[in-house]
mmCIF file of C-alpha atoms in Angstrom:
data_model
loop_
_atom_site.group_PDB
_atom_site.id
_atom_site.type_symbol
_atom_site.label_atom_id
_atom_site.label_comp_id
_atom_site.label_asym_id
_atom_site.label_seq_id
_atom_site.Cartn_x
_atom_site.Cartn_y
_atom_site.Cartn_z
ATOM 1 C CA PHE A 1140 -101.752 -175.746 -252.923
ATOM 2 C CA VAL A 1141 -101.384 -174.765 -249.095
ATOM 3 C CA LEU A 1142 -97.612 -175.335 -249.136
ATOM 4 C CA VAL A 1143 -96.905 -173.089 -252.213
ATOM 5 C CA PRO A 1144 -98.077 -169.835 -250.413
ATOM 6 C CA LEU A 1145 -96.285 -170.842 -247.272
ATOM 7 C CA ALA A 1146 -93.080 -171.432 -249.125
ATOM 8 C CA PHE A 1147 -93.366 -168.025 -250.730
ATOM 9 C CA LEU A 1148 -94.009 -166.456 -247.370
ATOM 10 C CA LEU A 1149 -91.027 -168.225 -245.799
ATOM 11 C CA ILE A 1150 -88.824 -167.087 -248.680
ATOM 12 C CA ALA A 1151 -90.076 -163.543 -248.324
ATOM 13 C CA ALA A 1152 -89.504 -163.583 -244.576
ATOM 14 C CA ILE A 1153 -85.885 -164.915 -245.040
ATOM 15 C CA SER A 1154 -85.272 -162.314 -247.752
ATOM 16 C CA ALA A 1155 -86.586 -159.592 -245.557
ATOM 17 C CA GLU A 1156 -84.403 -160.636 -242.655
ATOM 18 C CA ALA A 1157 -81.266 -160.962 -244.896
ATOM 19 C CA PHE A 1158 -81.796 -157.461 -246.349
ATOM 20 C CA SER A 1159 -82.575 -155.887 -243.052
ATOM 21 C CA ALA A 1160 -79.393 -157.591 -241.490
ATOM 22 C CA LEU A 1161 -77.169 -156.371 -244.332
ATOM 23 C CA PHE A 1162 -78.729 -152.779 -244.091
ATOM 24 C CA LEU A 1163 -78.387 -152.557 -240.412
ATOM 25 C CA TYR A 1164 -74.822 -153.829 -240.512
ATOM 26 C CA SER A 1165 -73.786 -151.391 -243.245
ATOM 27 C CA LYS A 1166 -75.358 -148.611 -241.299
ATOM 28 C CA LEU A 1167 -74.723 -149.414 -237.676
ATOM 29 C CA GLY A 1168 -71.813 -151.914 -237.847
ATOM 30 C CA SER A 1169 -73.403 -154.524 -235.588
ATOM 31 C CA LEU A 1170 -75.839 -157.396 -235.666
ATOM 32 C CA ASP A 1171 -76.244 -157.681 -231.927
ATOM 33 C CA LEU A 1172 -79.979 -156.839 -231.634
ATOM 34 C CA LYS A 1173 -79.937 -156.635 -227.913
ATOM 35 C CA ALA A 1174 -77.169 -153.923 -228.134
ATOM 36 C CA LEU A 1175 -78.793 -152.197 -230.935
ATOM 37 C CA TYR A 1176 -82.073 -151.916 -229.050
ATOM 38 C CA GLY A 1177 -80.162 -150.885 -225.932
ATOM 39 C CA ALA A 1178 -78.435 -148.060 -227.748
ATOM 40 C CA GLU A 1179 -81.733 -146.745 -229.043
ATOM 41 C CA VAL A 1180 -84.215 -147.114 -226.190
ATOM 42 C CA SER A 1181 -84.247 -144.054 -223.910
ATOM 43 C CA SER A 1182 -85.435 -145.415 -220.562
ATOM 44 C CA ILE A 1183 -85.011 -144.541 -216.959
ATOM 45 C CA PRO A 1184 -82.557 -146.968 -215.213
ATOM 46 C CA ASP A 1185 -84.210 -149.934 -213.425
ATOM 47 C CA LEU A 1186 -87.699 -149.003 -214.706
ATOM 48 C CA GLY A 1187 -88.070 -151.710 -217.320
ATOM 49 C CA GLU A 1188 -90.459 -150.677 -220.171
ATOM 50 C CA CYS A 1189 -91.035 -147.259 -218.630
ATOM 51 C CA SER A 1190 -89.691 -144.532 -220.856
ATOM 52 C CA TRP A 1191 -88.080 -141.236 -219.659
ATOM 53 C CA GLY A 1192 -91.405 -139.515 -220.103
ATOM 54 C CA ASP A 1193 -93.422 -142.105 -218.155
ATOM 55 C CA GLY A 1194 -91.166 -141.438 -215.048
ATOM 56 C CA THR A 1195 -90.961 -137.692 -215.123
ATOM 57 C CA LEU A 1196 -93.130 -134.486 -215.133
ATOM 58 C CA PRO A 1197 -92.362 -130.995 -216.432
ATOM 59 C CA HIS A 1198 -91.507 -128.743 -213.577
ATOM 60 C CA PRO A 1199 -92.017 -124.956 -213.794
ATOM 61 C CA TYR A 1200 -88.761 -124.051 -211.938
ATOM 62 C CA PHE A 1201 -86.656 -127.193 -212.046
ATOM 63 C CA ASN A 1202 -87.246 -128.112 -215.722
ATOM 64 C CA THR A 1203 -88.016 -131.775 -214.802
ATOM 65 C CA SER A 1204 -89.172 -133.606 -211.693
ATOM 66 C CA TYR A 1205 -89.606 -137.317 -211.012
ATOM 67 C CA ILE A 1206 -93.032 -138.983 -210.496
ATOM 68 C CA ARG A 1207 -93.320 -140.014 -206.782
ATOM 69 C CA ASP A 1208 -94.252 -143.512 -205.810
ATOM 70 C CA GLU A 1209 -97.853 -142.921 -205.060
ATOM 71 C CA GLU A 1210 -98.543 -141.029 -208.317
ATOM 72 C CA LYS A 1211 -97.705 -143.676 -210.901
ATOM 73 C CA PRO A 1212 -96.600 -146.814 -209.172
ATOM 74 C CA ARG A 1213 -95.712 -148.733 -212.484
ATOM 75 C CA CYS A 1214 -93.039 -146.131 -213.293
ATOM 76 C CA LYS A 1215 -91.998 -145.127 -209.861
ATOM 77 C CA ARG A 1216 -88.482 -144.106 -208.984
ATOM 78 C CA GLN A 1217 -86.994 -144.872 -205.542
ATOM 79 C CA HIS A 1218 -86.167 -142.256 -203.005
ATOM 80 C CA VAL A 1219 -87.962 -139.404 -204.680
ATOM 81 C CA ASN A 1220 -88.614 -136.589 -202.198
ATOM 82 C CA SER A 1221 -91.531 -134.193 -201.881
ATOM 83 C CA TRP A 1222 -89.960 -131.790 -204.506
ATOM 84 C CA GLY A 1223 -89.743 -134.522 -207.068
ATOM 85 C CA LEU A 1224 -85.892 -134.809 -206.723
ATOM 86 C CA ILE A 1225 -83.968 -137.979 -205.828
ATOM 87 C CA GLY A 1226 -82.505 -138.075 -202.460
ATOM 88 C CA ARG A 1227 -83.078 -136.930 -198.853
ATOM 89 C CA GLU A 1228 -85.915 -134.643 -198.030
ATOM 90 C CA PHE A 1229 -85.018 -131.026 -197.829
ATOM 91 C CA PRO A 1230 -85.313 -129.470 -194.391
ATOM 92 C CA LEU A 1231 -87.640 -126.399 -193.797
ATOM 93 C CA GLU A 1232 -84.684 -124.373 -192.763
ATOM 94 C CA ARG A 1233 -80.896 -124.574 -192.386
ATOM 95 C CA ASP A 1234 -80.027 -127.349 -189.915
ATOM 96 C CA PRO A 1235 -77.462 -126.321 -187.344
ATOM 97 C CA GLU A 1236 -76.575 -129.977 -186.638
ATOM 98 C CA PHE A 1237 -74.945 -130.444 -190.055
ATOM 99 C CA PHE A 1238 -72.699 -128.665 -192.477
ATOM 100 C CA THR A 1239 -74.909 -129.201 -195.495
ATOM 101 C CA ILE A 1240 -73.700 -129.083 -199.053
ATOM 102 C CA LEU A 1241 -76.137 -128.833 -201.970
ATOM 103 C CA VAL A 1242 -75.031 -130.546 -205.149
ATOM 104 C CA LEU A 1243 -76.315 -129.151 -208.487
ATOM 105 C CA GLY A 1244 -75.984 -130.044 -212.181
ATOM 106 C CA GLY A 1245 -77.282 -132.652 -214.575
ATOM 107 C CA SER A 1246 -77.246 -136.471 -214.688
ATOM 108 C CA VAL A 1247 -73.513 -136.875 -213.759
ATOM 109 C CA ALA A 1248 -74.132 -134.706 -210.778
ATOM 110 C CA GLU A 1249 -77.312 -136.498 -209.769
ATOM 111 C CA PHE A 1250 -75.569 -140.004 -210.133
ATOM 112 C CA PHE A 1251 -72.734 -138.554 -208.173
ATOM 113 C CA THR A 1252 -74.939 -138.051 -205.235
ATOM 114 C CA LEU A 1253 -76.356 -141.558 -205.536
ATOM 115 C CA GLU A 1254 -73.039 -143.505 -205.581
ATOM 116 C CA PRO A 1255 -72.582 -145.842 -203.957
ATOM 117 C CA ASN A 1256 -76.061 -145.062 -202.373
ATOM 118 C CA PHE A 1257 -78.173 -142.047 -201.793
ATOM 119 C CA ALA A 1258 -77.873 -142.303 -198.087
ATOM 120 C CA LYS A 1259 -74.103 -142.121 -197.955
ATOM 121 C CA PRO A 1260 -72.647 -140.723 -201.222
ATOM 122 C CA HIS A 1261 -68.863 -140.837 -201.755
ATOM 123 C CA LEU A 1262 -68.341 -137.230 -201.066
ATOM 124 C CA GLU A 1263 -70.053 -137.153 -197.680
ATOM 125 C CA THR A 1264 -67.982 -140.200 -196.615
ATOM 126 C CA ILE A 1265 -64.762 -138.715 -197.685
ATOM 127 C CA LEU A 1266 -65.459 -135.370 -196.133
ATOM 128 C CA ASN A 1267 -66.459 -136.906 -192.691
ATOM 129 C CA GLU A 1268 -63.681 -139.354 -192.608
ATOM 130 C CA ARG A 1269 -60.926 -136.713 -193.402
ATOM 131 C CA TYR A 1270 -62.089 -133.312 -192.413
ATOM 132 C CA ILE A 1271 -63.757 -131.112 -189.805
ATOM 133 C CA SER A 1272 -66.335 -128.763 -191.176
ATOM 134 C CA PRO A 1273 -66.382 -124.981 -190.498
ATOM 135 C CA ASN A 1274 -69.109 -125.297 -187.909
ATOM 136 C CA GLY A 1275 -67.673 -128.496 -186.417
ATOM 137 C CA LYS A 1276 -70.746 -130.554 -187.433
ATOM 138 C CA PRO A 1277 -70.902 -133.608 -189.750
ATOM 139 C CA PHE A 1278 -71.058 -132.994 -193.459
ATOM 140 C CA ARG A 1279 -74.308 -133.875 -195.104
ATOM 141 C CA ILE A 1280 -74.985 -133.929 -199.000
ATOM 142 C CA LEU A 1281 -78.354 -133.055 -200.454
ATOM 143 C CA ASN A 1282 -79.042 -133.500 -204.092
ATOM 144 C CA GLY A 1283 -80.456 -130.529 -206.226
ATOM 145 C CA ALA A 1284 -79.212 -132.101 -209.468
ATOM 146 C CA ILE A 1285 -81.529 -133.238 -212.138
ATOM 147 C CA THR A 1286 -80.927 -135.345 -215.196
ATOM 148 C CA SER A 1287 -81.236 -133.694 -218.538
ATOM 149 C CA THR A 1288 -80.971 -130.117 -217.326
ATOM 150 C CA HIS A 1289 -78.493 -127.360 -217.692
ATOM 151 C CA GLN A 1290 -77.906 -123.765 -216.786
ATOM 152 C CA PRO A 1291 -79.659 -121.627 -215.801
ATOM 153 C CA ASN A 1292 -81.527 -124.467 -214.112
ATOM 154 C CA GLN A 1293 -78.838 -124.528 -211.402
ATOM 155 C CA VAL A 1294 -79.583 -120.829 -210.655
ATOM 156 C CA SER A 1295 -83.177 -121.571 -210.195
ATOM 157 C CA VAL A 1296 -82.730 -124.637 -207.909
ATOM 158 C CA CYS A 1297 -80.233 -122.500 -206.005
ATOM 159 C CA THR A 1298 -82.847 -119.829 -205.410
ATOM 160 C CA PHE A 1299 -85.055 -122.461 -203.749
ATOM 161 C CA PHE A 1300 -82.532 -124.357 -201.606
ATOM 162 C CA CYS A 1301 -79.480 -122.360 -201.063
ATOM 163 C CA PRO A 1302 -81.008 -120.663 -198.034
ATOM 164 C CA LEU A 1303 -81.314 -124.212 -196.448
ATOM 165 C CA VAL A 1304 -77.658 -125.138 -196.812
ATOM 166 C CA ASP A 1305 -74.071 -124.066 -195.854
ATOM 167 C CA GLY A 1306 -72.470 -124.677 -199.102
ATOM 168 C CA VAL A 1307 -73.300 -125.369 -202.768
ATOM 169 C CA ILE A 1308 -71.415 -126.954 -205.650
ATOM 170 C CA SER A 1309 -72.275 -127.486 -209.218
ATOM 171 C CA ILE A 1310 -70.839 -130.194 -211.478
ATOM 172 C CA GLU A 1311 -71.522 -129.115 -215.039
ATOM 173 C CA GLY A 1312 -70.079 -128.424 -218.530
ATOM 174 C CA HIS A 1313 -71.354 -131.282 -220.810
ATOM 175 C CA ASN A 1314 -74.993 -130.134 -220.862
ATOM 176 C CA GLU A 1315 -74.107 -126.517 -221.192
ATOM 177 C CA PHE A 1316 -71.714 -127.178 -224.105
ATOM 178 C CA ARG A 1317 -73.257 -126.228 -227.487
ATOM 179 C CA GLY A 1318 -70.362 -126.617 -229.893
ATOM 180 C CA GLU A 1319 -70.861 -124.571 -233.033
ATOM 181 C CA GLY A 1320 -74.078 -122.898 -234.182
ATOM 182 C CA PRO A 1321 -76.476 -120.280 -232.949
ATOM 183 C CA SER A 1322 -77.965 -122.092 -229.899
ATOM 184 C CA ARG A 1323 -77.790 -120.380 -226.505
ATOM 185 C CA VAL A 1324 -76.621 -122.183 -223.364
ATOM 186 C CA ALA A 1325 -80.293 -121.789 -222.103
ATOM 187 C CA ALA A 1326 -81.751 -123.643 -225.093
ATOM 188 C CA VAL A 1327 -84.824 -125.525 -224.106
ATOM 189 C CA TYR A 1328 -84.783 -129.250 -224.453
ATOM 190 C CA GLY A 1329 -87.143 -131.110 -226.938
ATOM 191 C CA GLU A 1330 -89.772 -132.309 -224.376
ATOM 192 C CA TRP A 1331 -90.596 -128.769 -223.406
ATOM 193 C CA GLN A 1332 -90.856 -127.596 -227.031
ATOM 194 C CA VAL A 1333 -93.104 -130.544 -227.838
ATOM 195 C CA MET A 1334 -95.498 -129.748 -224.938
ATOM 196 C CA ASN A 1335 -95.488 -126.114 -225.996
ATOM 197 C CA GLN A 1336 -96.577 -127.171 -229.449
ATOM 198 C CA VAL A 1337 -99.400 -129.308 -228.234
ATOM 199 C CA ARG A 1338 -101.140 -126.078 -227.417
ATOM 200 C CA SER A 1339 -100.462 -124.722 -230.933
ATOM 201 C CA GLY A 1340 -102.334 -127.522 -232.738
ATOM 202 C CA TYR A 1341 -99.747 -130.263 -233.254
ATOM 203 C CA LEU A 1342 -101.747 -132.837 -231.632
ATOM 204 C CA SER A 1343 -101.432 -135.433 -234.350
ATOM 205 C CA GLU A 1344 -97.594 -134.937 -234.588
ATOM 206 C CA VAL A 1345 -97.213 -135.410 -230.938
ATOM 207 C CA ALA A 1346 -99.402 -138.447 -230.923
ATOM 208 C CA TRP A 1347 -97.208 -140.020 -233.649
ATOM 209 C CA LEU A 1348 -94.106 -139.354 -231.699
ATOM 210 C CA ALA A 1349 -95.587 -141.091 -228.623
ATOM 211 C CA ALA A 1350 -96.744 -143.906 -230.645
ATOM 212 C CA ALA A 1351 -93.384 -144.442 -232.448
ATOM 213 C CA GLY A 1352 -91.537 -144.505 -229.061
ATOM 214 C CA ARG A 1353 -94.022 -146.911 -227.538
ATOM 215 C CA PHE A 1354 -93.809 -149.276 -230.587
ATOM 216 C CA PHE A 1355 -90.016 -149.322 -230.468
ATOM 217 C CA ARG A 1356 -90.071 -150.184 -226.704
ATOM 218 C CA PHE A 1357 -92.807 -152.853 -227.447
ATOM 219 C CA SER A 1358 -90.487 -154.261 -230.210
ATOM 220 C CA ALA A 1359 -87.539 -154.369 -227.917
ATOM 221 C CA ALA A 1360 -89.359 -156.334 -225.243
ATOM 222 C CA THR A 1361 -91.788 -158.638 -227.247
ATOM 223 C CA PHE A 1362 -91.130 -162.128 -228.700
ATOM 224 C CA PRO A 1363 -90.388 -162.888 -231.477
ATOM 225 C CA ILE A 1364 -89.912 -159.281 -232.746
ATOM 226 C CA LYS A 1365 -87.115 -158.628 -230.536
ATOM 227 C CA TYR A 1366 -85.125 -161.305 -232.234
ATOM 228 C CA SER A 1367 -86.009 -160.106 -235.841
ATOM 229 C CA TYR A 1368 -83.787 -157.825 -237.934
ATOM 230 C CA THR A 1369 -86.865 -156.934 -239.909
ATOM 231 C CA GLY A 1370 -88.817 -155.975 -236.779
ATOM 232 C CA PHE A 1371 -85.837 -153.765 -235.581
ATOM 233 C CA PHE A 1372 -85.634 -152.115 -239.003
ATOM 234 C CA LEU A 1373 -89.351 -151.301 -239.068
ATOM 235 C CA ALA A 1374 -89.389 -150.038 -235.547
ATOM 236 C CA LEU A 1375 -86.202 -148.052 -236.001
ATOM 237 C CA SER A 1376 -87.434 -146.610 -239.296
ATOM 238 C CA LEU A 1377 -90.783 -145.441 -237.747
ATOM 239 C CA ARG A 1378 -88.926 -143.968 -234.805
ATOM 240 C CA LYS A 1379 -86.333 -142.164 -236.991
ATOM 241 C CA PHE A 1380 -89.156 -140.800 -239.115
ATOM 242 C CA ALA A 1381 -91.093 -139.445 -236.097
ATOM 243 C CA SER A 1382 -87.854 -137.945 -234.534
ATOM 244 C CA THR A 1383 -86.697 -136.271 -237.639
ATOM 245 C CA GLU A 1384 -89.668 -135.314 -239.893
ATOM 246 C CA LEU A 1385 -92.293 -134.814 -237.354
ATOM 247 C CA LEU A 1386 -90.119 -133.573 -234.409
ATOM 248 C CA GLN A 1387 -88.286 -131.109 -236.665
ATOM 249 C CA GLU A 1388 -91.649 -129.624 -237.745
ATOM 250 C CA ILE A 1389 -92.743 -129.248 -234.033
ATOM 251 C CA LEU A 1390 -89.353 -127.689 -233.030
ATOM 252 C CA GLU A 1391 -89.322 -124.912 -235.741
ATOM 253 C CA ILE A 1392 -90.629 -122.482 -233.091
ATOM 254 C CA GLN A 1393 -87.994 -121.831 -230.589
ATOM 255 C CA ILE A 1394 -89.074 -121.042 -226.911
ATOM 256 C CA ILE A 1395 -85.638 -119.597 -226.304
ATOM 257 C CA PRO A 1396 -84.503 -117.615 -229.496
ATOM 258 C CA LEU A 1397 -81.436 -118.478 -231.234
ATOM 259 C CA PHE A 1398 -78.641 -115.970 -231.691
ATOM 260 C CA PRO A 1399 -79.232 -113.869 -234.823
ATOM 261 C CA GLU A 1400 -77.540 -115.058 -237.994
ATOM 262 C CA ASN A 1401 -75.942 -111.623 -238.328
ATOM 263 C CA ALA A 1402 -73.942 -112.315 -235.240
ATOM 264 C CA SER A 1403 -72.607 -115.530 -236.684
ATOM 265 C CA THR A 1404 -68.975 -114.618 -236.238
ATOM 266 C CA ARG A 1405 -69.701 -114.037 -232.512
ATOM 267 C CA PHE A 1406 -71.562 -117.130 -231.432
ATOM 268 C CA ASP A 1407 -68.856 -118.519 -229.280
ATOM 269 C CA GLU A 1408 -68.185 -115.093 -227.634
ATOM 270 C CA LEU A 1409 -71.898 -114.578 -226.895
ATOM 271 C CA ARG A 1410 -72.296 -118.053 -225.507
ATOM 272 C CA ILE A 1411 -69.413 -117.594 -223.146
ATOM 273 C CA GLN A 1412 -70.874 -114.283 -221.909
ATOM 274 C CA GLU A 1413 -74.175 -115.896 -221.351
ATOM 275 C CA TYR A 1414 -72.685 -118.822 -219.495
ATOM 276 C CA LYS A 1415 -70.510 -116.630 -217.356
ATOM 277 C CA SER A 1416 -73.652 -114.548 -216.374
ATOM 278 C CA TYR A 1417 -75.266 -117.799 -215.066
ATOM 279 C CA LEU A 1418 -72.217 -118.701 -213.008
ATOM 280 C CA ILE A 1419 -72.014 -115.148 -211.529
ATOM 281 C CA SER A 1420 -75.778 -115.216 -210.724
ATOM 282 C CA LEU A 1421 -75.381 -118.646 -208.938
ATOM 283 C CA ALA A 1422 -72.400 -117.460 -206.779
ATOM 284 C CA GLY A 1423 -74.354 -114.181 -206.180
ATOM 285 C CA ILE A 1424 -77.433 -115.993 -204.746
ATOM 286 C CA ALA A 1425 -75.327 -118.092 -202.612
ATOM 287 C CA GLN A 1426 -73.266 -115.236 -201.245
ATOM 288 C CA ALA A 1427 -76.444 -113.320 -200.494
ATOM 289 C CA HIS A 1428 -77.546 -116.165 -198.231
ATOM 290 C CA GLY A 1429 -74.188 -116.546 -196.594
ATOM 291 C CA VAL A 1430 -73.467 -119.836 -198.419
ATOM 292 C CA LEU A 1431 -70.102 -120.998 -199.889
ATOM 293 C CA SER A 1432 -70.097 -121.927 -203.493
ATOM 294 C CA ALA A 1433 -67.880 -123.614 -206.052
ATOM 295 C CA ILE A 1434 -68.355 -124.685 -209.702
ATOM 296 C CA PHE A 1435 -66.657 -127.843 -211.079
ATOM 297 C CA PHE A 1436 -66.216 -128.541 -214.732
ATOM 298 C CA GLN A 1437 -66.683 -132.272 -215.337
ATOM 299 C CA PRO A 1438 -64.312 -134.528 -217.294
ATOM 300 C CA LEU A 1439 -65.305 -135.954 -220.784
ATOM 301 C CA PRO A 1440 -63.831 -138.865 -222.723
ATOM 302 C CA ALA A 1441 -62.040 -136.811 -225.241
ATOM 303 C CA LEU A 1442 -59.761 -135.199 -222.661
ATOM 304 C CA PHE A 1443 -56.867 -136.467 -220.665
ATOM 305 C CA LYS A 1444 -57.671 -140.280 -220.544
ATOM 306 C CA ASN A 1445 -56.308 -143.028 -222.595
ATOM 307 C CA LEU A 1446 -59.545 -144.779 -223.403
ATOM 308 C CA THR A 1447 -59.880 -148.508 -223.159
ATOM 309 C CA ASP A 1448 -61.274 -150.528 -226.076
ATOM 310 C CA GLU A 1449 -64.584 -150.741 -224.070
ATOM 311 C CA GLU A 1450 -64.732 -147.023 -223.701
ATOM 312 C CA LYS A 1451 -63.937 -146.219 -227.330
ATOM 313 C CA LYS A 1452 -67.051 -148.218 -228.286
ATOM 314 C CA VAL A 1453 -69.334 -145.931 -226.290
ATOM 315 C CA ALA A 1454 -67.522 -142.558 -226.127
ATOM 316 C CA GLY A 1455 -69.040 -141.324 -229.311
ATOM 317 C CA ASN A 1456 -67.607 -138.512 -231.559
ATOM 318 C CA LEU A 1457 -64.542 -136.988 -229.698
ATOM 319 C CA SER A 1458 -64.058 -133.993 -232.081
ATOM 320 C CA TYR A 1459 -65.325 -131.475 -229.432
ATOM 321 C CA ARG A 1460 -61.949 -131.897 -227.523
ATOM 322 C CA ASP A 1461 -60.509 -128.511 -228.320
ATOM 323 C CA SER A 1462 -63.808 -126.675 -228.182
ATOM 324 C CA TYR A 1463 -64.698 -127.918 -224.723
ATOM 325 C CA LEU A 1464 -61.182 -127.266 -223.411
ATOM 326 C CA ARG A 1465 -61.420 -123.712 -224.713
ATOM 327 C CA LEU A 1466 -64.773 -123.344 -223.040
ATOM 328 C CA VAL A 1467 -63.438 -124.593 -219.693
ATOM 329 C CA ASN A 1468 -60.334 -122.178 -219.850
ATOM 330 C CA GLU A 1469 -62.744 -119.315 -220.479
ATOM 331 C CA MET A 1470 -64.797 -120.243 -217.440
ATOM 332 C CA LEU A 1471 -61.696 -120.626 -215.269
ATOM 333 C CA ALA A 1472 -60.614 -117.041 -216.193
ATOM 334 C CA THR A 1473 -63.849 -115.909 -214.528
ATOM 335 C CA ASN A 1474 -62.161 -116.662 -211.132
ATOM 336 C CA ALA A 1475 -60.635 -113.195 -211.464
ATOM 337 C CA LYS A 1476 -64.112 -111.844 -210.706
ATOM 338 C CA GLY A 1477 -64.054 -113.503 -207.253
ATOM 339 C CA LEU A 1478 -65.792 -116.875 -208.374
ATOM 340 C CA SER A 1479 -64.650 -120.258 -207.284
ATOM 341 C CA ILE A 1480 -64.390 -122.216 -210.560
ATOM 342 C CA HIS A 1481 -62.421 -125.581 -210.892
ATOM 343 C CA SER A 1482 -61.391 -127.954 -213.525
ATOM 344 C CA LEU A 1483 -61.918 -131.721 -213.125
ATOM 345 C CA LEU A 1484 -60.801 -132.517 -216.629
ATOM 346 C CA GLU A 1485 -57.592 -134.388 -215.547
ATOM 347 C CA VAL A 1486 -59.128 -136.449 -212.680
ATOM 348 C CA PHE A 1487 -58.867 -139.774 -214.801
ATOM 349 C CA LYS A 1488 -55.538 -139.067 -216.516
ATOM 350 C CA ASP A 1489 -53.675 -141.741 -214.535
ATOM 351 C CA GLU A 1490 -56.490 -144.436 -214.856
ATOM 352 C CA SER A 1491 -55.831 -147.243 -217.228
ATOM 353 C CA GLY A 1492 -59.153 -149.121 -216.469
ATOM 354 C CA THR A 1493 -62.648 -148.366 -217.885
ATOM 355 C CA ILE A 1494 -64.429 -145.390 -216.326
ATOM 356 C CA TYR A 1495 -66.852 -144.139 -218.883
ATOM 357 C CA ASN A 1496 -70.013 -146.230 -219.796
ATOM 358 C CA ASP A 1497 -71.178 -143.792 -222.608
ATOM 359 C CA THR A 1498 -70.399 -140.210 -223.816
ATOM 360 C CA VAL A 1499 -70.355 -138.642 -220.452
ATOM 361 C CA HIS A 1500 -71.396 -140.987 -217.465
ATOM 362 C CA TYR A 1501 -69.176 -143.351 -215.382
ATOM 363 C CA LYS A 1502 -69.821 -146.942 -214.816
ATOM 364 C CA LYS A 1503 -72.235 -147.655 -212.050
ATOM 365 C CA HIS A 1504 -70.450 -148.830 -208.846
ATOM 366 C CA GLY A 1505 -67.165 -148.241 -210.619
ATOM 367 C CA ASN A 1506 -64.285 -146.010 -209.548
ATOM 368 C CA GLY A 1507 -65.182 -142.844 -211.554
ATOM 369 C CA TYR A 1508 -67.685 -141.292 -209.074
ATOM 370 C CA PHE A 1509 -65.293 -141.966 -206.170
ATOM 371 C CA LEU A 1510 -62.376 -140.372 -207.905
ATOM 372 C CA VAL A 1511 -64.444 -137.290 -208.729
ATOM 373 C CA ALA A 1512 -65.622 -137.109 -205.108
ATOM 374 C CA GLN A 1513 -62.048 -137.378 -203.822
ATOM 375 C CA GLU A 1514 -60.822 -134.469 -206.086
ATOM 376 C CA ILE A 1515 -63.673 -132.370 -205.164
ATOM 377 C CA ALA A 1516 -63.135 -132.962 -201.437
ATOM 378 C CA VAL A 1517 -59.561 -131.838 -201.831
ATOM 379 C CA LYS A 1518 -60.496 -128.616 -203.717
ATOM 380 C CA LEU A 1519 -63.262 -127.758 -201.256
ATOM 381 C CA ALA A 1520 -61.016 -128.324 -198.286
ATOM 382 C CA ARG A 1521 -58.442 -125.735 -199.653
ATOM 383 C CA GLU A 1522 -61.151 -123.242 -200.824
ATOM 384 C CA TRP A 1523 -63.486 -123.441 -197.904
ATOM 385 C CA LYS A 1524 -60.816 -123.973 -195.248
ATOM 386 C CA PHE A 1525 -61.772 -127.302 -193.755
ATOM 387 C CA ARG A 1526 -59.534 -128.531 -190.975
ATOM 388 C CA VAL A 1527 -57.841 -131.763 -191.608
ATOM 389 C CA LYS A 1528 -58.346 -134.522 -188.896
ATOM 390 C CA GLN A 1529 -55.127 -135.602 -187.089
ATOM 391 C CA ASN A 1530 -55.520 -139.273 -188.202
ATOM 392 C CA PRO A 1531 -57.242 -139.160 -191.487
ATOM 393 C CA SER A 1532 -58.666 -142.663 -192.468
ATOM 394 C CA ARG A 1533 -57.773 -144.726 -195.376
ATOM 395 C CA ILE A 1534 -61.005 -144.891 -197.398
ATOM 396 C CA ALA A 1535 -61.637 -147.859 -199.671
ATOM 397 C CA SER A 1536 -62.702 -146.740 -203.109
ATOM 398 C CA SER A 1537 -65.645 -148.514 -204.872
ATOM 399 C CA THR A 1538 -63.162 -150.875 -206.490
ATOM 400 C CA GLY A 1539 -61.702 -151.789 -203.072
ATOM 401 C CA LYS A 1540 -58.460 -149.934 -203.590
ATOM 402 C CA LEU A 1541 -57.380 -148.069 -200.427
ATOM 403 C CA VAL A 1542 -56.622 -144.371 -200.896
ATOM 404 C CA LEU A 1543 -54.732 -142.510 -198.359
ATOM 405 C CA GLN A 1544 -56.633 -139.308 -197.468
ATOM 406 C CA GLY A 1545 -53.822 -136.873 -196.903
ATOM 407 C CA PRO A 1546 -53.807 -133.204 -197.646
#
């Protein structure tokens, strides 16, 4: 009598696993649970079970800041300074012993200042090996970039830190790109809208969102659930319900208003005007403080690179190609107003190896960040009139390949 119910339970479990496996394969095209969990879990690199929210705090001027070591040790990030940004501490005033360059932007720009390590990023090494700065002092890079942010965040950060540096660059484009529809460049990200709605009475919905996210991460890390297709199916279903039904209800109220529907034929034009105003503001703040400035539009997988099979698996939908190219060309035309705007779109065009590890970022400790740094260094040298050293070094890229640092 005991064996019969156990047999039914076993058959039910096997049937559930088979159904879940077939459903997941038909929808996601894979049965690799580790990869499926990895594609869905949003976690801060090297923080294990900590989510993005566990390691960050909302910031009134920077949008987001990182929790410092002493505040929440379990989810700490390394090298977080007193401002909640990753990297060196900011000086109280401009340091005459360095030619300091502030880097702004989103996650690509932030990672750019950390490769190969935060104490000696590629751009700093290349500039010091090859060029003499305008004040004759060593080049130094400070990070003002913050993951998951976009314009006009760079304008805000420049307001704080541009008086402390000699030059400022912003690496951007992806997070500012909105594609079609009525969203503004300054559209607020979900976490701010969720936080805003907590005060409007959506406590239970926000609690469900948090619970769904934590259950998903629990499933990804807990035996035997992490090896079960049924477990993944249930965790994913709960998470999708929370992120679609509940989150959409929370996000109905826009902190930053959408463009009105009666302007639907002008959405692209209005966004371009808005975006240009932020770049003009950034350059204006820098100029007012006697600081050199330059904007760099980042490369994306859809443009000017023959993707490897590995890259094709993670590059996502590439249909944005023409729209993003049009955006960059519109921004480049703003140079006529005295701005310094540059394209990095073709920086990987001759690379046959794997650069991208997702829809926008480059492989950690790969060659991508080095190549971007090298291109930026060349453009800055011409724009900001750095003097070339008589015997420029041959700098090894992160792959070990020597690159001649000529003009």
